[in-house]
Coordinates of C-alpha atoms in Angstrom, one line a residue:
M1 CA 98.2 133.8 125.0
T2 CA 97.2 132.6 121.4
M3 CA 96.8 128.6 121.2
P4 CA 99.1 127.5 118.3
V5 CA 97.6 125.3 115.4
F6 CA 98.9 121.7 115.6
E7 CA 99.8 120.0 112.2
E8 CA 99.7 116.1 112.1
Y9 CA 102.7 114.9 110.6
E10 CA 104.7 111.5 110.2
P11 CA 107.7 111.0 112.6
A12 CA 110.4 109.0 110.4
G13 CA 113.9 109.4 110.4
D14 CA 116.3 110.9 112.7
C15 CA 116.3 114.4 111.8
V16 CA 113.7 116.8 113.7
C17 CA 114.0 120.0 111.5
L18 CA 111.1 121.2 109.9
G19 CA 112.1 120.5 106.5
C20 CA 113.1 117.0 107.3
A21 CA 109.4 116.8 109.0
Q22 CA 107.6 118.3 105.8
R23 CA 109.7 115.6 103.6
R24 CA 108.7 112.8 106.1
R25 CA 104.8 113.9 105.6
T26 CA 105.0 113.7 101.7
L27 CA 106.6 110.1 102.2
A28 CA 104.0 108.7 104.5
R29 CA 101.4 109.8 101.8
G30 CA 102.9 106.9 99.6
R31 CA 100.7 103.7 99.1
A32 CA 100.6 101.5 102.2
I33 CA 99.3 98.1 103.0
A34 CA 95.6 98.0 104.2
L35 CA 95.1 96.4 107.6
R36 CA 93.1 93.6 106.3
D37 CA 96.1 92.5 104.3
G38 CA 98.5 92.5 107.6
G39 CA 99.6 96.3 107.5
H40 CA 100.6 98.0 110.6
P41 CA 98.7 100.6 112.1
A42 CA 101.5 102.1 114.0
A43 CA 102.1 104.8 111.7
R44 CA 98.7 106.4 112.5
G45 CA 99.0 105.9 116.0
A46 CA 102.1 107.4 116.1
R47 CA 100.9 110.7 114.4
R48 CA 98.2 111.3 117.3
A49 CA 100.7 110.5 120.0
L50 CA 103.2 113.0 118.3
V51 CA 100.4 115.5 118.4
L52 CA 99.4 115.1 121.9
A53 CA 102.9 114.9 122.9
T54 CA 103.7 118.2 121.1
A55 CA 100.5 120.0 122.3
A56 CA 101.5 119.1 126.1
G57 CA 105.0 120.3 125.5
V58 CA 103.8 123.9 124.2
V59 CA 101.5 124.4 126.9
L60 CA 104.2 123.3 129.8
G61 CA 106.4 125.7 128.2
G62 CA 108.9 123.0 126.9
G63 CA 108.5 123.8 123.2
G64 CA 108.0 121.7 120.2
S65 CA 111.5 120.6 119.6
A66 CA 111.8 118.8 122.8
A67 CA 108.7 117.0 122.1
L68 CA 109.8 116.1 118.6
A69 CA 113.0 114.7 119.9
A70 CA 111.2 112.6 122.6
A71 CA 108.7 111.1 120.2
G72 CA 111.0 110.3 117.6
P73 CA 111.3 107.1 115.4
V74 CA 113.3 103.9 116.3
R75 CA 117.1 104.5 115.2
G76 CA 118.6 102.1 112.6
P77 CA 120.1 99.3 114.5
G78 CA 123.4 98.0 114.2
P79 CA 126.1 97.7 111.6
V80 CA 125.3 98.2 107.8
A81 CA 125.7 95.5 105.8
L82 CA 126.4 96.1 102.1
D83 CA 124.6 94.4 98.9
D84 CA 126.9 95.0 96.3
R85 CA 126.2 93.3 92.6
G86 CA 129.0 95.0 91.5
G87 CA 130.1 96.0 87.6
S88 CA 127.5 97.4 85.5
D89 CA 124.8 95.8 87.6
G90 CA 124.3 98.6 89.6
P91 CA 125.4 100.2 92.8
G92 CA 125.4 98.4 96.1
T93 CA 122.4 98.2 98.3
P94 CA 123.1 98.5 102.4
Q95 CA 120.8 97.4 104.5
G96 CA 119.5 98.3 108.2
G97 CA 119.8 95.6 110.9
R98 CA 117.0 93.9 112.6
A99 CA 114.0 96.2 114.4
P100 CA 110.6 96.3 115.0
L101 CA 108.0 98.0 112.7
H102 CA 108.4 101.8 112.4
G103 CA 106.2 103.3 115.1
R104 CA 106.5 100.3 117.6
P105 CA 109.7 100.2 119.8
A106 CA 110.9 97.5 121.3
P107 CA 110.2 97.6 125.2
V108 CA 113.3 98.1 127.2
T109 CA 113.9 96.3 130.5
G110 CA 117.1 96.8 132.4
P111 CA 120.3 98.5 131.2
R112 CA 120.2 99.7 127.3
P113 CA 122.1 97.2 125.0
P114 CA 124.8 98.1 122.9
S115 CA 124.2 100.1 119.9
S116 CA 124.5 97.2 117.7
A117 CA 121.2 95.9 119.3
A118 CA 119.3 99.0 119.2
G119 CA 115.8 98.4 118.5
R120 CA 116.2 94.6 118.4
P121 CA 112.7 92.8 119.7
G122 CA 113.0 90.9 122.5
A123 CA 112.1 87.5 120.8
P124 CA 111.4 86.7 117.1
P125 CA 107.4 86.9 116.6
A126 CA 105.3 84.0 115.9
V127 CA 105.2 82.8 112.4
R128 CA 102.4 84.0 110.4
A129 CA 100.4 82.1 107.9
I130 CA 100.3 83.2 104.6
D131 CA 99.7 81.9 100.9
R132 CA 101.7 82.1 98.0
A133 CA 99.3 84.6 96.1
T134 CA 99.3 87.0 99.0
I135 CA 103.0 86.8 99.0
I136 CA 103.1 87.7 95.4
N137 CA 100.7 90.2 95.8
R138 CA 102.2 92.0 98.6
A139 CA 105.6 92.1 96.7
K140 CA 103.7 94.1 93.8
I141 CA 102.4 96.6 96.3
W142 CA 105.9 98.2 96.6
L143 CA 106.7 97.5 93.0
D144 CA 103.6 99.4 92.0
A145 CA 104.4 102.3 94.6
Q146 CA 108.1 102.5 93.0
V147 CA 109.1 102.5 96.6
P148 CA 112.6 104.4 96.7
Y149 CA 115.7 102.6 98.4
S150 CA 116.9 103.4 101.8
M151 CA 118.4 101.7 104.7
S152 CA 117.2 104.6 107.0
E153 CA 113.7 105.4 106.0
Y154 CA 110.4 103.5 106.6
W155 CA 107.4 103.2 104.1
A156 CA 103.8 104.0 105.5
D157 CA 103.5 100.4 106.3
G158 CA 106.4 100.5 109.0
Y159 CA 108.8 98.5 107.0
R160 CA 112.7 99.6 106.1
Q161 CA 113.1 100.4 102.6
D162 CA 115.8 98.1 102.0
C163 CA 116.2 94.5 100.6
S164 CA 115.7 92.9 104.0
G165 CA 112.9 95.1 105.0
Y166 CA 111.2 94.1 101.7
V167 CA 111.5 90.6 102.4
S168 CA 110.2 91.3 106.0
M169 CA 107.3 93.0 104.3
V170 CA 106.4 90.5 101.7
W171 CA 106.3 87.8 104.2
N172 CA 104.5 89.8 106.7
L173 CA 106.9 89.1 109.6
G174 CA 105.8 92.1 111.5
T175 CA 109.6 93.1 112.0
N176 CA 112.2 94.6 110.0
E177 CA 114.8 91.5 109.9
W178 CA 118.1 91.6 108.0
T179 CA 120.0 89.1 106.1
G180 CA 121.5 87.7 109.2
S181 CA 118.0 86.7 110.8
L182 CA 115.7 85.8 107.8
D183 CA 116.9 82.4 107.7
T184 CA 115.3 81.9 111.2
F185 CA 111.8 82.4 109.6
A186 CA 112.4 79.6 106.9
T187 CA 113.9 76.3 105.8
K188 CA 116.6 75.8 103.3
I189 CA 115.3 74.0 100.0
T190 CA 116.8 73.0 96.8
K191 CA 116.7 74.8 93.5
E192 CA 114.5 72.1 92.3
E193 CA 112.1 73.0 94.7
L194 CA 111.7 76.6 94.4
L195 CA 108.4 77.8 94.0
P196 CA 107.1 81.7 93.7
G197 CA 107.0 83.2 97.2
D198 CA 110.3 81.7 98.1
M199 CA 113.6 83.5 98.7
L200 CA 117.2 83.5 97.5
L201 CA 119.6 84.8 100.3
F202 CA 123.4 85.4 100.5
H203 CA 124.4 86.4 103.9
N204 CA 128.2 86.3 104.8
P205 CA 128.4 86.1 108.4
A206 CA 132.5 86.6 108.4
D207 CA 132.0 89.8 106.7
P208 CA 128.3 91.0 106.3
N209 CA 129.5 94.3 104.4
N210 CA 130.6 92.1 101.5
G211 CA 127.5 91.4 99.2
S212 CA 124.6 90.6 101.3
H213 CA 121.4 90.6 99.5
V214 CA 118.1 88.8 99.5
V215 CA 115.2 88.6 96.8
I216 CA 111.8 87.2 96.5
F217 CA 111.7 84.2 93.9
G218 CA 108.7 84.9 91.3
G219 CA 108.9 81.8 89.3
W220 CA 111.4 80.7 86.5
A221 CA 111.6 82.9 83.4
D222 CA 112.2 79.9 81.1
E223 CA 111.9 75.9 80.9
T224 CA 116.0 75.9 81.1
R225 CA 115.7 77.3 84.5
T226 CA 118.8 79.7 84.1
H227 CA 116.8 82.5 84.9
Y228 CA 114.1 83.4 87.4
I229 CA 111.8 86.3 87.9
A230 CA 113.3 88.5 91.2
Y231 CA 111.4 90.8 92.9
E232 CA 113.5 93.0 95.1
Q233 CA 114.3 96.3 96.7
T234 CA 117.5 97.8 95.2
R235 CA 118.4 101.2 94.1
P236 CA 116.9 103.1 92.7
Y237 CA 113.3 101.7 93.3
T238 CA 111.6 98.3 94.0
R239 CA 112.0 96.2 90.9
K240 CA 111.1 92.9 89.0
L241 CA 113.5 91.5 86.8
A242 CA 114.5 88.3 84.9
T243 CA 117.8 87.4 86.9
P244 CA 120.4 84.7 86.3
Y245 CA 120.3 81.9 88.9
G246 CA 121.2 82.7 91.9
Y247 CA 122.1 86.4 90.7
W248 CA 124.2 88.9 89.2
K249 CA 127.2 88.4 91.4
N250 CA 128.4 85.5 94.0
S251 CA 125.5 83.5 92.5
E252 CA 126.8 80.2 93.9
K253 CA 126.4 81.8 97.3
Y254 CA 122.5 82.8 97.2
L255 CA 120.7 80.0 98.8
P256 CA 117.0 79.1 98.4
Y257 CA 114.8 79.4 101.5
R258 CA 111.1 78.3 102.1
Y259 CA 109.0 80.9 104.7
N260 CA 107.8 78.5 107.3
G261 CA 104.5 80.1 107.4
V262 CA 103.6 79.4 103.8
T263 CA 100.1 77.3 104.0
T264 CA 99.3 76.6 100.2
G265 CA 101.3 76.6 97.1
V266 CA 100.9 75.7 93.6
L267 CA 102.1 72.1 94.6
P268 CA 99.2 69.7 95.5
D269 CA 99.7 67.7 98.9
V270 CA 101.9 65.0 98.5
P271 CA 100.4 61.9 97.8
V272 CA 101.1 58.4 100.3
P273 CA 103.2 56.1 98.2
G274 CA 101.1 53.6 96.7
A275 CA 97.7 55.3 97.4
P276 CA 95.5 56.2 94.4
A277 CA 95.5 60.2 93.5
A278 CA 92.6 62.4 94.7
G279 CA 91.4 62.9 91.1
T280 CA 87.7 61.9 90.2
A281 CA 87.7 58.0 89.1
V282 CA 85.2 58.6 86.2
F283 CA 86.4 60.5 83.2
P284 CA 84.3 63.6 82.9
G285 CA 84.3 63.8 79.2
A286 CA 86.7 65.5 76.5
A287 CA 84.1 68.2 76.5
K288 CA 85.4 69.6 80.0
F289 CA 88.8 70.5 78.2
G290 CA 90.2 72.7 75.7
P291 CA 89.8 76.2 74.9
G292 CA 86.8 77.9 76.5
A293 CA 86.3 75.6 79.2
D294 CA 86.0 76.6 82.8
N295 CA 85.3 74.1 85.4
E296 CA 86.6 72.2 88.2
H297 CA 87.7 69.3 86.0
V298 CA 90.4 71.5 84.7
A299 CA 92.0 72.5 87.8
E300 CA 91.9 68.8 89.1
L301 CA 93.8 67.8 85.6
A302 CA 96.4 70.6 86.4
K303 CA 97.1 69.4 89.9
M304 CA 97.5 65.7 88.9
L305 CA 99.8 66.6 86.1
I306 CA 102.0 68.9 88.5
G307 CA 102.2 65.8 90.7
R308 CA 103.6 64.0 87.8
G309 CA 106.4 66.4 86.8
A310 CA 104.3 69.4 85.3
L311 CA 105.3 72.0 87.8
R312 CA 107.2 74.3 85.2
F313 CA 104.0 74.8 83.1
Y314 CA 102.2 76.1 85.9
P315 CA 104.4 79.1 87.3
K316 CA 100.9 80.6 88.7
G317 CA 99.4 77.3 89.9
P318 CA 96.3 75.6 88.5
S319 CA 93.4 77.2 87.4
S320 CA 89.7 76.3 86.5
K321 CA 90.0 78.0 83.3
W322 CA 91.6 76.0 80.6
S323 CA 94.9 77.7 79.1
E324 CA 97.8 76.8 77.0
A325 CA 99.8 75.6 80.1
D326 CA 97.2 72.7 80.5
R327 CA 97.7 71.9 76.9
Q328 CA 101.5 71.9 77.1
A329 CA 101.4 70.0 80.4
T330 CA 99.0 67.2 79.1
Q331 CA 101.0 66.8 76.0
A332 CA 104.0 66.5 77.8
F333 CA 102.6 63.7 79.7
Q334 CA 100.9 62.0 76.9
Q335 CA 104.4 62.3 75.1
A336 CA 106.3 60.9 77.9
Q337 CA 104.0 57.7 77.5
G338 CA 105.8 57.3 74.0
W339 CA 102.5 58.6 72.3
T340 CA 102.8 60.6 69.3
G341 CA 100.7 62.7 66.5
A342 CA 96.9 62.9 67.4
D343 CA 97.5 60.7 70.7
A344 CA 99.6 63.3 71.9
D345 CA 97.5 66.3 71.0
G346 CA 97.5 68.0 74.6
I347 CA 93.5 67.2 75.0
P348 CA 93.2 64.5 77.9
G349 CA 91.1 61.8 76.7
E350 CA 90.0 58.6 78.8
H351 CA 93.0 56.7 78.7
T352 CA 95.2 60.0 79.7
W353 CA 92.8 60.5 82.9
R354 CA 92.8 57.2 84.0
L355 CA 96.8 56.9 84.1
L356 CA 96.7 60.3 85.9
V357 CA 94.1 59.2 88.6
Q358 CA 95.8 55.8 89.0
R359 CA 99.1 57.2 88.9
Q360 CA 100.2 55.0 86.2
G361 CA 102.3 55.3 83.4
K362 CA 105.5 57.4 83.3
D363 CA 106.2 60.9 84.8
I364 CA 107.1 63.9 82.7
P365 CA 110.9 64.0 82.4
P366 CA 112.5 67.4 84.0
T367 CA 114.3 68.0 80.4
G368 CA 111.4 67.7 78.4
R369 CA 112.3 64.6 76.6
T370 CA 110.0 61.8 76.0
G371 CA 111.0 58.1 76.5
P372 CA 110.2 55.5 73.6
G373 CA 107.5 52.6 74.1
A374 CA 103.9 52.7 75.0
A375 CA 102.5 53.6 78.4
P376 CA 102.4 50.7 81.1
G377 CA 98.8 48.7 81.1
T378 CA 98.3 49.4 77.3
A379 CA 97.4 46.4 75.5
P380 CA 99.4 45.5 72.2
G381 CA 97.8 47.3 69.3
T382 CA 95.8 49.6 71.5
A383 CA 95.8 53.5 70.8
P384 CA 96.9 55.0 73.8
G385 CA 94.9 58.4 72.9
K386 CA 91.3 59.4 73.9
A387 CA 89.6 56.2 73.0
P388 CA 91.0 53.0 74.4
G389 CA 90.1 50.0 72.5
T390 CA 91.0 51.7 68.9
V391 CA 93.2 49.0 67.2
K392 CA 96.1 50.0 65.1
P393 CA 98.9 47.9 63.5
P394 CA 101.9 47.8 65.9
M395 CA 104.7 50.2 64.9
A396 CA 108.3 50.6 66.3
P397 CA 108.7 54.0 68.1
P398 CA 110.2 56.6 66.1
K399 CA 114.2 57.5 67.3
T400 CA 114.7 61.0 68.2
P401 CA 118.2 62.7 68.7
P402 CA 118.8 63.9 72.1
G403 CA 116.7 67.0 73.4
A404 CA 114.5 66.4 70.3
L405 CA 110.7 66.5 70.5
P406 CA 108.1 64.6 68.3
G407 CA 105.8 66.9 66.5
S408 CA 102.0 67.4 66.7
A409 CA 99.7 67.1 63.9
G410 CA 100.9 69.6 61.3
V411 CA 104.0 70.6 63.1
P412 CA 107.3 69.1 62.1
A413 CA 109.5 67.3 65.0
Y414 CA 111.8 69.7 67.1
P415 CA 114.9 68.7 66.5
G416 CA 116.6 69.6 69.6
L417 CA 118.6 72.9 71.0
R418 CA 122.1 71.7 69.8
V419 CA 121.2 72.0 66.4
F420 CA 120.9 75.8 66.8
R421 CA 124.5 76.3 67.6
P422 CA 127.2 78.3 65.8
G423 CA 129.0 76.2 63.3
Q424 CA 126.0 73.3 63.4
S425 CA 124.7 72.6 59.9
H426 CA 121.2 70.9 60.1
P427 CA 118.5 70.6 57.7
A428 CA 116.2 72.0 60.2
V429 CA 118.3 75.0 60.5
L430 CA 117.2 75.7 56.7
A431 CA 113.3 74.8 57.3
L432 CA 113.5 77.2 60.2
G433 CA 115.0 80.2 58.1
R434 CA 112.6 79.5 55.3
R435 CA 109.5 79.4 58.1
L436 CA 110.8 82.8 59.5
A437 CA 111.1 84.5 55.9
Q438 CA 107.6 83.3 55.3
K439 CA 106.3 84.8 58.6
G440 CA 108.1 88.2 57.8
F441 CA 111.0 87.7 60.3
G442 CA 113.8 87.2 57.5
K443 CA 115.0 90.8 57.4
Y444 CA 118.8 89.6 58.7
Y445 CA 119.2 87.6 55.8
T446 CA 121.5 89.1 53.3
S447 CA 121.7 86.0 50.8
G448 CA 118.7 83.8 52.2
P449 CA 118.7 81.1 54.6
G450 CA 120.6 77.9 54.4
P451 CA 121.4 74.9 56.4
R452 CA 124.0 76.3 58.9
W453 CA 123.3 78.2 61.6
S454 CA 124.3 81.8 61.7
E455 CA 124.2 85.2 63.5
A456 CA 121.4 86.1 61.0
D457 CA 119.3 82.9 62.0
R458 CA 119.8 84.2 65.7
R459 CA 118.7 87.6 65.1
N460 CA 115.5 86.7 63.1
V461 CA 114.6 84.2 65.8
E462 CA 115.1 86.8 68.5
A463 CA 113.0 89.1 66.6
F464 CA 110.1 86.4 66.4
Q465 CA 110.6 85.7 70.1
R466 CA 110.3 89.3 71.0
A467 CA 107.1 89.5 68.9
Q468 CA 105.8 87.1 71.0
G469 CA 106.0 89.4 74.1
W470 CA 108.9 87.4 75.6
R471 CA 112.0 89.3 77.1
G472 CA 115.3 88.6 78.6
A473 CA 116.1 84.8 78.3
S474 CA 112.8 83.9 76.7
A475 CA 114.2 86.2 73.6
D476 CA 117.9 85.0 73.2
G477 CA 117.4 83.8 69.6
Y478 CA 117.8 80.3 70.3
P479 CA 114.6 78.4 69.3
G480 CA 113.1 76.3 72.0
P481 CA 110.2 73.8 71.8
E482 CA 107.7 76.7 72.4
T483 CA 109.3 78.9 69.6
W484 CA 109.4 75.9 67.1
R485 CA 105.8 75.2 67.6
R486 CA 104.7 78.8 67.6
L487 CA 106.7 79.2 64.4
F488 CA 105.3 76.4 62.5
A489 CA 101.7 76.5 63.9

């Protein structure tokens, strides 16, 4: 008798026909997470076991089909919940229930549980430690591979290819959870506390088939915090998209959660009230900061600024390399002390550093507004910039309308967003239009810019914003402080 040639293939799904086996082999060649990054080795082990089982079946006369059925994968458990964004936002995205990683069946002891609990692990696994950078990097793996959406298929790493399976993979849970169990691995937080790597979850326990869905929070899309970057598994493939808070539909039902295994984040450790900050007491010198600087003091500055309200400037966390985020955050802190002009140029001086280290002065307001008055502890007539001791004549702080920001050297003061709305008239609208035309972004003007805000102004601003590489809510045609600064720089 001629010994048959056995071919190794991936056992995924329920069908045992040869056509499905070939399709599963092709799917299994997709990109998988490496073992060192928390990937699951069961897929390879399952293939080896299947080859041996098939060989034994043929030798014993049982045939390959019986071996295939015996070595089949774990069936998708339980009822299906529907993730429906409705309208033009795309089709619904059903999800499977809770299950172990594909290739690792849950041990069965005693009578088989009802079908709704098939494949359910005996107990939740221990929480695995993970940092935020790793969470986002894991989210990008499926994004780069363009993993197709499915509630019954499993990717080569063992995770189910639906929304809850994706979050389970991103958090490296070691099991395939669903929207009804993901919250047991996390702690509910507020919108203001959201950081990259957290999740926004909507689960309807009364009717799980009506809209349940979950996404990974990737950071705020703009300073208004009305849109965020969502990493999600939805039809047809994994995607990353600027999304209105909390989602396209049922937005008020999406709740923010933080994974209990997060070890580090972009926020520094919370300081003990009244205790000095952990920053270096001695100012390292202005030469350590600014374009081209790359040293530990830049990262130290960023951490202190985040502790004073500058988190929105650091969606990726502090870095030792100086960036525009450092300049804007420093300038916001300086402006919060009531400083203007050269005293609020975004480069930390000795006085700025001392206020940060000693946790003195005013924090950065959440809205970006600056308060009048000098910083606490500043002697009358002393310039609060980089060189304390420089005497200037005392002068009253300028009055700015709500939402306005003082301008830096060479840049007119930002008048506030309310000026740029339909029906509003203001000299700043005329100045904006003229500047747009000078920069080559005035093609929508038919009779020249004027002081009254119009749709032509909005479209020209949108063209300028898109030229900066911005998309979505960041290029809506309404100029914010950063659009204003770049336009007049």
